[in-house]
GROMACS .gro file of C-alpha atoms in nm:
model
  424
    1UNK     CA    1   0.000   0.000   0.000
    2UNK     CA    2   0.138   0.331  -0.109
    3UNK     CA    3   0.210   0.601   0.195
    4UNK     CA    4   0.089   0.956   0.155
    5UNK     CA    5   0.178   1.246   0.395
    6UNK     CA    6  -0.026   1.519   0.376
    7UNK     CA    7   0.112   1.835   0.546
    8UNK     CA    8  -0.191   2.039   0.678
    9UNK     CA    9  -0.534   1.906   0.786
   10UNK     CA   10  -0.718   2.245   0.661
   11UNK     CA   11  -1.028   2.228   0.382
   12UNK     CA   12  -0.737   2.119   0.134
   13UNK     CA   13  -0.562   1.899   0.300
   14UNK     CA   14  -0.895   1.698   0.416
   15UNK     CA   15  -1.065   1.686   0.087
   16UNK     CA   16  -0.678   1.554  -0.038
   17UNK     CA   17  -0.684   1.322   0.207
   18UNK     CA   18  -1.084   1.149   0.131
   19UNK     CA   19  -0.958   1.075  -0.195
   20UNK     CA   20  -0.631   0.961  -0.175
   21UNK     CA   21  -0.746   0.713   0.070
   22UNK     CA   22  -1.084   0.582  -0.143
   23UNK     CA   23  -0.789   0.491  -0.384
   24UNK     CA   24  -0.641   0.266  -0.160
   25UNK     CA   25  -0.355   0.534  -0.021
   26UNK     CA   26  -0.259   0.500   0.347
   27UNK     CA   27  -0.273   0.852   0.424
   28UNK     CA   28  -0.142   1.032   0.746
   29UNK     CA   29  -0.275   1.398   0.806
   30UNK     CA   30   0.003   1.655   0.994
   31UNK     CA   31  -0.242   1.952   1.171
   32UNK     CA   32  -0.131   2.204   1.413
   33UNK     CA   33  -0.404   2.244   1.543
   34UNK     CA   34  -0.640   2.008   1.705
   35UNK     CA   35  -0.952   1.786   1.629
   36UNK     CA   36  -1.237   1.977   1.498
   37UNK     CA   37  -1.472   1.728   1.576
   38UNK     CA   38  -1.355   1.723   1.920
   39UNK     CA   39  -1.314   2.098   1.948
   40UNK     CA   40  -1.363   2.367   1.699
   41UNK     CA   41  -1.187   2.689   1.900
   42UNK     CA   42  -0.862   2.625   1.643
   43UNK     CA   43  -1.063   2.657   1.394
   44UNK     CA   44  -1.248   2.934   1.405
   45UNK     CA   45  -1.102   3.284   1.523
   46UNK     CA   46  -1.363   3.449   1.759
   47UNK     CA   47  -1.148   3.767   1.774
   48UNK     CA   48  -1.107   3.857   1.409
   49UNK     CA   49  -1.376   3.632   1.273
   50UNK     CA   50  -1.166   3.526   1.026
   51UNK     CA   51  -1.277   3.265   0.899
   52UNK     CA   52  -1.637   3.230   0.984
   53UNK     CA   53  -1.816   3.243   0.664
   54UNK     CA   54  -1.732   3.157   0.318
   55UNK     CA   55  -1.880   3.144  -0.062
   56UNK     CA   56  -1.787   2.785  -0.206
   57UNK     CA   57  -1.921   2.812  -0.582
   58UNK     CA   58  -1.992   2.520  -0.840
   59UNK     CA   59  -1.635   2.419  -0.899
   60UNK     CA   60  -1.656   2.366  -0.529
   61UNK     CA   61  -1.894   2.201  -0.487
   62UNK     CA   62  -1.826   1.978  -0.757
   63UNK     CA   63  -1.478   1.894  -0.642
   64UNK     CA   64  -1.611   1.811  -0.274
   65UNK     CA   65  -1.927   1.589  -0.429
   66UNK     CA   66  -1.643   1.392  -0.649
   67UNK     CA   67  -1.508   1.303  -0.321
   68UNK     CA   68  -1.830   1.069  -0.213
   69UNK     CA   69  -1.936   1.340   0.031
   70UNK     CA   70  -2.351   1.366   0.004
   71UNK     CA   71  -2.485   1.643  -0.136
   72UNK     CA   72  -2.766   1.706   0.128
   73UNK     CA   73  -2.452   1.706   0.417
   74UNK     CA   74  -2.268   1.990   0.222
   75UNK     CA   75  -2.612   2.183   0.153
   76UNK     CA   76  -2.622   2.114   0.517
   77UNK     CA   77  -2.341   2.357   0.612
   78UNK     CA   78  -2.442   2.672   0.399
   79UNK     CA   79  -2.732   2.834   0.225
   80UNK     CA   80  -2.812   2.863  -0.153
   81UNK     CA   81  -2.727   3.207  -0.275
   82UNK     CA   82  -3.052   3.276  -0.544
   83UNK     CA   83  -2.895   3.592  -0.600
   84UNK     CA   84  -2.662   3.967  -0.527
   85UNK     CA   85  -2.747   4.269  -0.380
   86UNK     CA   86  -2.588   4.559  -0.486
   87UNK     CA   87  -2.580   4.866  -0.243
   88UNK     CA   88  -2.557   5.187  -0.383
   89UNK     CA   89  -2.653   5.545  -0.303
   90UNK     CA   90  -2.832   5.336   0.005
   91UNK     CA   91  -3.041   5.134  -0.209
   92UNK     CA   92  -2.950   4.748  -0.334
   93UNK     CA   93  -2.982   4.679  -0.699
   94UNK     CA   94  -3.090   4.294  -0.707
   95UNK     CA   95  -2.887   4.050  -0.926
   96UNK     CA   96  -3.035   3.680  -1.000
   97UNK     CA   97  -2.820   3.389  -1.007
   98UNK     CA   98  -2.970   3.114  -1.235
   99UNK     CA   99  -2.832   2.778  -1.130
  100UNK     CA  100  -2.534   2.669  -1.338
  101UNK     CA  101  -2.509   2.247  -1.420
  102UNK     CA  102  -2.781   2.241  -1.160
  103UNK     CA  103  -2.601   2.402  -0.835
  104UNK     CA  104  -2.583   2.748  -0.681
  105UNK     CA  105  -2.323   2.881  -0.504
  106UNK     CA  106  -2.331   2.840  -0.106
  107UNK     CA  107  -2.272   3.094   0.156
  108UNK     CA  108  -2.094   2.835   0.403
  109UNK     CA  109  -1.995   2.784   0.779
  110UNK     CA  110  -1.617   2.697   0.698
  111UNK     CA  111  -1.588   2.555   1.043
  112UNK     CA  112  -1.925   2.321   0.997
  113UNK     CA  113  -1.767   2.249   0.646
  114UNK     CA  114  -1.414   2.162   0.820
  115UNK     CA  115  -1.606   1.911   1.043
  116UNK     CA  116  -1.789   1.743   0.742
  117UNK     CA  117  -1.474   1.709   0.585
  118UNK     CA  118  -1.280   1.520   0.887
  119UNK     CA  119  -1.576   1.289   0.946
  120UNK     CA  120  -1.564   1.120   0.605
  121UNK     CA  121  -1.156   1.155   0.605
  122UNK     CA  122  -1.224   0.935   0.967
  123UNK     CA  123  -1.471   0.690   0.785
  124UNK     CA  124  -1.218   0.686   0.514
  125UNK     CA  125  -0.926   0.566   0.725
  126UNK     CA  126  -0.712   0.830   0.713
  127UNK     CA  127  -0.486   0.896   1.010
  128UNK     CA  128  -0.450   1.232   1.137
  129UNK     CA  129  -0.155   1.390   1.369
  130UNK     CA  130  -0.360   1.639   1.569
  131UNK     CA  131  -0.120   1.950   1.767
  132UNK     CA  132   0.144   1.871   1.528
  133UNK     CA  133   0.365   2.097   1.359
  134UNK     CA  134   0.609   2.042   1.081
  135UNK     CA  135   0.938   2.060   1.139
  136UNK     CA  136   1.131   1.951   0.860
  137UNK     CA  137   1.091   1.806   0.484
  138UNK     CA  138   1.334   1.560   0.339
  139UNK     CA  139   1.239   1.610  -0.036
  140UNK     CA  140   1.472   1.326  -0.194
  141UNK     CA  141   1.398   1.091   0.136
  142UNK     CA  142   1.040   1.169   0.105
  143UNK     CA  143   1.017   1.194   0.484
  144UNK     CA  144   0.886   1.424   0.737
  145UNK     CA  145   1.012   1.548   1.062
  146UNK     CA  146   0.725   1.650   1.326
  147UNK     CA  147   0.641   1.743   1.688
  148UNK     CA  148   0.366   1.672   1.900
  149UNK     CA  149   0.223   1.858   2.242
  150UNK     CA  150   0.518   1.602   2.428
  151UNK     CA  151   0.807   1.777   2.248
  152UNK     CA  152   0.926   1.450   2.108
  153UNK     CA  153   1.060   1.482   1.756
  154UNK     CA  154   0.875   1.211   1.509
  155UNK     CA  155   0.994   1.093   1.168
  156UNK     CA  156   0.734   1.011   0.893
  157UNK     CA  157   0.837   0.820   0.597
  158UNK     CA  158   0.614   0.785   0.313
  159UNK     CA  159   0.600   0.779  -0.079
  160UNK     CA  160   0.464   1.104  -0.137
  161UNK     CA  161   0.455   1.400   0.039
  162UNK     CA  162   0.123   1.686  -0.002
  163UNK     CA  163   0.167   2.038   0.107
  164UNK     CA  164  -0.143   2.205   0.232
  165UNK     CA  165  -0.069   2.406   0.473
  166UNK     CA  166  -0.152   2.728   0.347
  167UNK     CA  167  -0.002   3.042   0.270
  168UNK     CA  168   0.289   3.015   0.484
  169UNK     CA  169   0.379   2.674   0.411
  170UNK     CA  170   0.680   2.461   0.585
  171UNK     CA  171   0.663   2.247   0.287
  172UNK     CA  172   0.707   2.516   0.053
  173UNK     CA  173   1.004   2.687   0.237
  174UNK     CA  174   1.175   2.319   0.244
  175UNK     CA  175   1.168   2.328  -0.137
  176UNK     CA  176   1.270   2.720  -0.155
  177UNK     CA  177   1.572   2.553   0.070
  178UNK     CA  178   1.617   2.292  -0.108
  179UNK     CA  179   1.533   2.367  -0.512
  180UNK     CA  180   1.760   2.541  -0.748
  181UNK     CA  181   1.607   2.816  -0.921
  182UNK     CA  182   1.247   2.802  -0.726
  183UNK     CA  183   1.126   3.154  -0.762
  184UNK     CA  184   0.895   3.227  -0.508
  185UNK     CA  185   0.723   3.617  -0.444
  186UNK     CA  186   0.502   3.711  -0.150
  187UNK     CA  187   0.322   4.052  -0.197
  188UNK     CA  188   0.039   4.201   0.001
  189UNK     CA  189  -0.242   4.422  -0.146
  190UNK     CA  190  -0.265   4.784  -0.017
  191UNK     CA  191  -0.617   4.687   0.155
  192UNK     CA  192  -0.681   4.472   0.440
  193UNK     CA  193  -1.065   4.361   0.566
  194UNK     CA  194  -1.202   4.315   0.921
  195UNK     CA  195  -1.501   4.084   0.950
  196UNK     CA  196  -1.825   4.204   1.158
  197UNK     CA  197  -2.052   3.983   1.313
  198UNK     CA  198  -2.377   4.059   1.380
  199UNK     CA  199  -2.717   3.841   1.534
  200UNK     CA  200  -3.036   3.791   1.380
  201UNK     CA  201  -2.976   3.884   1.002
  202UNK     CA  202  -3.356   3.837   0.952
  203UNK     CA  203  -3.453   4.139   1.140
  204UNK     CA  204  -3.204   4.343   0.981
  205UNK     CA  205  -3.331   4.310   0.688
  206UNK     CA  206  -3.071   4.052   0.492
  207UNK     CA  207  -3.205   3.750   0.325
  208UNK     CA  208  -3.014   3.418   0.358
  209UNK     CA  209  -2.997   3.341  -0.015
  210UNK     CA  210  -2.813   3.658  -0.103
  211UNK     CA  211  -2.503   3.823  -0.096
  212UNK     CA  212  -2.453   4.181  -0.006
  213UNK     CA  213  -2.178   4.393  -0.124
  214UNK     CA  214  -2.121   4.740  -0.051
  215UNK     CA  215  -1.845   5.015  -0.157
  216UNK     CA  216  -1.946   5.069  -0.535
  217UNK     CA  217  -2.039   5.472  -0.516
  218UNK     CA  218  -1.674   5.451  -0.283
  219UNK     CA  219  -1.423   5.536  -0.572
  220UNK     CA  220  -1.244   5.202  -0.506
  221UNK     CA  221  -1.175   5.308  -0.140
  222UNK     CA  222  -1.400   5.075   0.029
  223UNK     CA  223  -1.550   4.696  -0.047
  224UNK     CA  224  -1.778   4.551   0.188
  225UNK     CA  225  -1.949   4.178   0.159
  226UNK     CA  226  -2.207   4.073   0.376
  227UNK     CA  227  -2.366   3.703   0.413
  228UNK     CA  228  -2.587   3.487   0.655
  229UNK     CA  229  -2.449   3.184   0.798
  230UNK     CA  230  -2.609   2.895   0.904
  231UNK     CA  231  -2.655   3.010   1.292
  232UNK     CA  232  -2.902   3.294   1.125
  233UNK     CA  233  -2.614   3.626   1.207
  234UNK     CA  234  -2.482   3.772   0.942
  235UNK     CA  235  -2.152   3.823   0.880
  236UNK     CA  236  -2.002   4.116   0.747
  237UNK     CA  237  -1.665   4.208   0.537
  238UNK     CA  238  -1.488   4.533   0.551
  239UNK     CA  239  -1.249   4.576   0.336
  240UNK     CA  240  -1.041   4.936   0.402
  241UNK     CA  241  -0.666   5.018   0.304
  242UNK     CA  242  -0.426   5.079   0.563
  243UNK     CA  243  -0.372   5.441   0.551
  244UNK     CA  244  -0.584   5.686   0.496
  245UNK     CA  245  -0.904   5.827   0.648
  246UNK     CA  246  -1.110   5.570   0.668
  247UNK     CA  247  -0.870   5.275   0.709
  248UNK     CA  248  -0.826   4.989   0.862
  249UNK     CA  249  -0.599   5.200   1.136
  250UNK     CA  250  -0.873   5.488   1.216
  251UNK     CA  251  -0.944   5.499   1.536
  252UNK     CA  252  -1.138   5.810   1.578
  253UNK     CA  253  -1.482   5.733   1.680
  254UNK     CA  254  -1.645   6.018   1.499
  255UNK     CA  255  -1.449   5.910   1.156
  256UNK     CA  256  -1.578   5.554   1.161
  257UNK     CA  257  -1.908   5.626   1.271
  258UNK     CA  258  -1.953   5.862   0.988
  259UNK     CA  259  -1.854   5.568   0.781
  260UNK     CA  260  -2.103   5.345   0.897
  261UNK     CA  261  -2.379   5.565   0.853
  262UNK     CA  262  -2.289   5.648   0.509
  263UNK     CA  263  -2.224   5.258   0.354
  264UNK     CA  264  -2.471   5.118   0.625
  265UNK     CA  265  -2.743   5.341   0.657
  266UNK     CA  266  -3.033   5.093   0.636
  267UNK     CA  267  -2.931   4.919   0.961
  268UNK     CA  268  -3.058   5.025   1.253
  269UNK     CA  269  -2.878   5.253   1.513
  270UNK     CA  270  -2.795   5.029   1.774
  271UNK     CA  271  -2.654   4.803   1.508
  272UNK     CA  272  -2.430   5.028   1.372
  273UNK     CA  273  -2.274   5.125   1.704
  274UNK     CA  274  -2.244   4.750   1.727
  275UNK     CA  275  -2.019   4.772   1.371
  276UNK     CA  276  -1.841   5.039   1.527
  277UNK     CA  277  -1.719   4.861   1.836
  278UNK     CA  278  -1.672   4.549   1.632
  279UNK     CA  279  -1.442   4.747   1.390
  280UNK     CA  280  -1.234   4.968   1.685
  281UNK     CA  281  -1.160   4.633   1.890
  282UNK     CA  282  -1.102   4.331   1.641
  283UNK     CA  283  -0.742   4.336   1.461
  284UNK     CA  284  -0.732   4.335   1.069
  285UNK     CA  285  -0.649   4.062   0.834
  286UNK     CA  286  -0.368   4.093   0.549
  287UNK     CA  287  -0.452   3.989   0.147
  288UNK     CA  288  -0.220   3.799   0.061
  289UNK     CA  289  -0.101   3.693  -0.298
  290UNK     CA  290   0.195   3.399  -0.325
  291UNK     CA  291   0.330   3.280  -0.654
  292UNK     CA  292   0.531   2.983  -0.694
  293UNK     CA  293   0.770   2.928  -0.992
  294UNK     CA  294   0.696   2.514  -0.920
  295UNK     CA  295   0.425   2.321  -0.736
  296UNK     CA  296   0.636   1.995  -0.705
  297UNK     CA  297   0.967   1.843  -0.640
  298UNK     CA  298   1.004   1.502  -0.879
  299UNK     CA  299   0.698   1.263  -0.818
  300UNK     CA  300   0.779   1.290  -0.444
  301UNK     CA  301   0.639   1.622  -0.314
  302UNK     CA  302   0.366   1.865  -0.430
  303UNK     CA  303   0.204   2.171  -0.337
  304UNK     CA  304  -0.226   2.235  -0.334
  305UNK     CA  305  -0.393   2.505  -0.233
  306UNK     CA  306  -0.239   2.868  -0.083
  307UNK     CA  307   0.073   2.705  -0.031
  308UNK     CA  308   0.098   2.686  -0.375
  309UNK     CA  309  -0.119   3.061  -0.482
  310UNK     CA  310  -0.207   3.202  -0.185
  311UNK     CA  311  -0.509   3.509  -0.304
  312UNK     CA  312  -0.735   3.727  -0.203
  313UNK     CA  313  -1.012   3.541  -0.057
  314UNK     CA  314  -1.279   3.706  -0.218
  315UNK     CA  315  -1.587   3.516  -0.317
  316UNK     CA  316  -1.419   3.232  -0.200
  317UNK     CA  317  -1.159   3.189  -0.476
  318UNK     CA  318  -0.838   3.068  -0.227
  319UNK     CA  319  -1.129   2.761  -0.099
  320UNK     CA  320  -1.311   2.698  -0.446
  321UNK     CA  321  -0.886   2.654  -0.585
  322UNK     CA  322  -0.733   2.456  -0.280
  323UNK     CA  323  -1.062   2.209  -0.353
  324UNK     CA  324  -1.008   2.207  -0.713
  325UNK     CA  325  -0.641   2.135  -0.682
  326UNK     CA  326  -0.720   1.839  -0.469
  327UNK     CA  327  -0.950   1.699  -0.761
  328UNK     CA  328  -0.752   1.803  -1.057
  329UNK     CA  329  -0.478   1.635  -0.846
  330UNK     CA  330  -0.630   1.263  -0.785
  331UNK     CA  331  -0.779   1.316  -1.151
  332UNK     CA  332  -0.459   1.342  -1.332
  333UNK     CA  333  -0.301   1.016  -1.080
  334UNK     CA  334  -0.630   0.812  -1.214
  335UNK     CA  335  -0.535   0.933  -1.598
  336UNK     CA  336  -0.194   0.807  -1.532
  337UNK     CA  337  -0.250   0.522  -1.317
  338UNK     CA  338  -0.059   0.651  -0.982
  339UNK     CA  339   0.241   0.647  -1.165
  340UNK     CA  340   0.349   0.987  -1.029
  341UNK     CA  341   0.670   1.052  -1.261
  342UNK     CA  342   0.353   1.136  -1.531
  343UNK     CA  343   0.140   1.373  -1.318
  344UNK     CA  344   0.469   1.498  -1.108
  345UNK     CA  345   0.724   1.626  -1.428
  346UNK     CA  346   1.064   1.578  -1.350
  347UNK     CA  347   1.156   1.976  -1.465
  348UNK     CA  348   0.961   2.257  -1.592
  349UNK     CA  349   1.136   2.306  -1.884
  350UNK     CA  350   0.880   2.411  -2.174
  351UNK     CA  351   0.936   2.785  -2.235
  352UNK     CA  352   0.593   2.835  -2.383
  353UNK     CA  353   0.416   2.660  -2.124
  354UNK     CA  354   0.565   2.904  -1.879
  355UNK     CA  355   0.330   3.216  -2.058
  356UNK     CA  356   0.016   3.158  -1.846
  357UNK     CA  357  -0.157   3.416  -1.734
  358UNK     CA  358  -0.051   3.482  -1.369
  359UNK     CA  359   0.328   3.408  -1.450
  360UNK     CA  360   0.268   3.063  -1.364
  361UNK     CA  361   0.469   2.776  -1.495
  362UNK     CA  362   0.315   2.526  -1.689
  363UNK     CA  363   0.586   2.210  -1.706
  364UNK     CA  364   0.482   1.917  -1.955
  365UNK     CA  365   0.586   1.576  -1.857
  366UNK     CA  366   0.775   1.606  -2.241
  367UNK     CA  367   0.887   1.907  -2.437
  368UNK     CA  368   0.589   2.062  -2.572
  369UNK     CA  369   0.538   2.081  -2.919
  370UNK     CA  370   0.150   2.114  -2.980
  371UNK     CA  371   0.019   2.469  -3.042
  372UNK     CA  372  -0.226   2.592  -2.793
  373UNK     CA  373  -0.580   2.582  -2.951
  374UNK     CA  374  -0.845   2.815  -2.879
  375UNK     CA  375  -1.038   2.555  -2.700
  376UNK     CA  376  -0.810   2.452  -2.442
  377UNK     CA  377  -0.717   2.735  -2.186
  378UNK     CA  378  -0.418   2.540  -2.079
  379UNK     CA  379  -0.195   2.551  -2.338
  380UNK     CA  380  -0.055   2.228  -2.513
  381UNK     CA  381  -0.430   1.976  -2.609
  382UNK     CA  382  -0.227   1.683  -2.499
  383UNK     CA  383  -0.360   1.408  -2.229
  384UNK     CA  384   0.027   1.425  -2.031
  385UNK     CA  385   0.002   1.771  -1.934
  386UNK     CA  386   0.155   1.815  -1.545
  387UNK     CA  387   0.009   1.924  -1.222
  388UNK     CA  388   0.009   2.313  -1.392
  389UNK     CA  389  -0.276   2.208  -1.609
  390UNK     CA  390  -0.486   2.215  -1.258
  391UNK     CA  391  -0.801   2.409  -1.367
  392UNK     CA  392  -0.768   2.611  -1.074
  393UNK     CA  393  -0.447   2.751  -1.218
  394UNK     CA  394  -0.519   2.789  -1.527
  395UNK     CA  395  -0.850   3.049  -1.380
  396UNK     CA  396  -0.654   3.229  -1.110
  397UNK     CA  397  -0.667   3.492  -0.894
  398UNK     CA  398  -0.755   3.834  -1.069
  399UNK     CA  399  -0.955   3.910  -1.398
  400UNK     CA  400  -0.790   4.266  -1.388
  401UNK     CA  401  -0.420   4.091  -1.408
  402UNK     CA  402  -0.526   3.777  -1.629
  403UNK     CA  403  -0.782   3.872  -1.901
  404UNK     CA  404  -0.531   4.008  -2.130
  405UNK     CA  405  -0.272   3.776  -2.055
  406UNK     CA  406  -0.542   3.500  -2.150
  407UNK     CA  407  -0.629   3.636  -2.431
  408UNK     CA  408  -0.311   3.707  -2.602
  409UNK     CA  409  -0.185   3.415  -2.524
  410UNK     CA  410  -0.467   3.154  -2.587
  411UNK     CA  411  -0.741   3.376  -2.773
  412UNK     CA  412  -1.008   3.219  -2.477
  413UNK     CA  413  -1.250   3.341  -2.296
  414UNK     CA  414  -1.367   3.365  -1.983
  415UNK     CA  415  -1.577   3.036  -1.890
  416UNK     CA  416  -1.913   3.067  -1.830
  417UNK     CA  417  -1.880   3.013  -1.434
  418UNK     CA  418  -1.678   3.338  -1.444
  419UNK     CA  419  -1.935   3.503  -1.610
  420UNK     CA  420  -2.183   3.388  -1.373
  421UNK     CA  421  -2.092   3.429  -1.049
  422UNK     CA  422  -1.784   3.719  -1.117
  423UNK     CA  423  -1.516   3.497  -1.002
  424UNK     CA  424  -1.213   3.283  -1.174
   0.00000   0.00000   0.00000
């Protein structure tokens, strides 16, 4: 039985893990933090709310329903969005969302989400190393070094190694250490976001199949996303640059306030002093963008997820990837019949294949010599294309940085999805 080591036990990393081990992988899971079905406080932060609500859209959902994982107990964790509010000059302008291959997007409880995911990883077999942090990567030996709550330093041997574990990823730095050549950039956006929380988004006026966004009459200044979640409070995005008046580092009560009644003047009073102490007390969160000149080392370690292309996590987009990478992943070992020299190319050494759209690289298993054709967004129309050809690279991050890009280089484009829902 083949041994897989997946660093980081996050949405990613458990979705990785399901299907690895329904194809007959003995798979060990290395989380820092600890058992979400046990305890959730790791996983969600009650100071920042960072991570309390998310939008998983169809290529999502589709990714996590290829895994075995019943519909019904996915629906179960989120709401169908029917449709988006637009709020300007203090009135919303109402979009529709039709259904797209029979699914709507879902405004989701990432922690109830996290829990689905561990129980089938569980009743899947997979073993999981909970309080565990990675301490070192042997790429060649294809071994990992942890440590547990005792202190104790633990060796894990395996045949392939997974790095999942996000945006600062151990994995990644061991291949930064130990790679010639890897080209790696980390570069944050001038903005930042706090996330608001507030009870009972019925009687403020917010439906449960929408989403709210806010900041369109703002000049690009401000960006604001609000959504239900499952426990009926809503859940509300700022998104403010660091300098500046507004920003993210205002702390003048009168400025803020101000704010609040301009973007949020539909909500009652006492709820907007709520916003305001909310916004004065909780610290802000960083947008992040990573870029990675390689996703792999040889058929023995690969990177999914933000430790790969850490973005923005607008609409979703860092989730909907990380879970498409984990498909795309298991998709391209079925084509190739786990023989992971195919789906793992030993060097990315194509030149064309390295003009994608976000200045990723693109490495065929074999020098590429087929033309890219208008109806494949991924360059070279061949069946042995590498772990690049992941869909969720090939639509990443930012329609502002890639639509021209794309279209220069490939003449596509943008899928239908994208038009959709306004996401890549």
């Amino acid at each position: 039985m083949k041994k897989a080591i997946i660093v980081g036990g996050g949405l990613a990393g458990g979705l990785t893990a399901i299907y690895l081990a329904k194809r007959g992988y003995e798979v060990h899971v290395v989380e820092k933090r600890g058992d979400p079905l046990q305890d959730l406080s790791s996983y969600v932060d009650v100071v920042s709310s960072r991570a309390i609500g998310v939008s998983m859209t169809v290529r999502g959902i589709k990714s996590v329903l290829a895994a075995g994982i019943p519909r019904a107990e996915l629906e179960a964790c989120g709401e169908p969005i029917v449709a988006m509010a637009f709020s300007v000059g203090g009135q919303h302008r109402m979009r529709p969302l039709k259904p797209l291959e029979d699914f709507r997007p879902l405004s989701l409880n990432r922690a109830a989400f996290q829990k689905l995911l561990n129980k089938y990883a569980n009743l899947a077999g997979v073993r999981y190393y909970f309080e565990h942090k990675c301490l070192d990567v042997d790429l060649d030996g294809k071994s990992v070094l942890i440590q547990g709550p005792d202190g104790l330093p633990q060796r894990l041997q395996g045949d392939m190694i997974v790095g999942a574990d996000g945006a600062h990823s151990a994995v990644r730095q061991a291949m930064q250490s130990g790679l010639r050549r890897f080209e790696f950039q980390q570069t944050f956006f001038r903005h930042g976001y706090k996330t608001l929380v507030l009870p009972d988004a019925g009687a403020l006026g917010y439906r449960k199949d929408t989403l709210y966004f806010f900041g369109m009459d703002s000049g690009g200044q401000f960006a604001g996303r609000a959504a239900t979640i499952p426990d009926g409070s809503v859940s509300i995005a700022i998104c403010l640059p660091y300098s500046g008046s507004p920003s993210l580092t205002t702390t003048d009560e009168s400025v803020m306030r101000a704010f609040f009644d301009r973007y949020f003047g539909g909500l009652p009073q006492d709820a907007r002093e709520e916003m305001l102490r909310q916004f004065l007390a909780k610290p802000s969160n960083d947008l992040i963008n990573v870029r990675s000149s390689t996703f792999h080392y040889k058929g023995n370690v690969l990177l999914l997820g933000d430790a790969a292309h850490a973005t923005a996590p607008f609409l979703g987009q860092g989730m909907n990837m990380a879970l498409e990478d984990a498909r795309a992943f298991v998709e391209l070992l079925d084509r190739h019949q786990g023989i992971r020299t195919r789906p793992f190319p030993s060097s990315p050494s194509c030149a064309r294949c390295r003009r994608t759209r976000c200045r990723t690289w693109r490495a065929p298993t074999t020098t590429c010599s087929a033309a890219p054709t208008p109806s494949s967004s991924c360059g070279p129309a061949t069946p042995a294309t590498c772990i690049a050809s992941f869909p969720a690279f090939t639509r990443r991050i930012w329609r502002r940085s890639c639509i021209s890009r794309r279209n220069r280089t490939t003449g596509c484009s943008r899928s239908r999805e994208s038009r959709t829902f306004g996401t890549r």
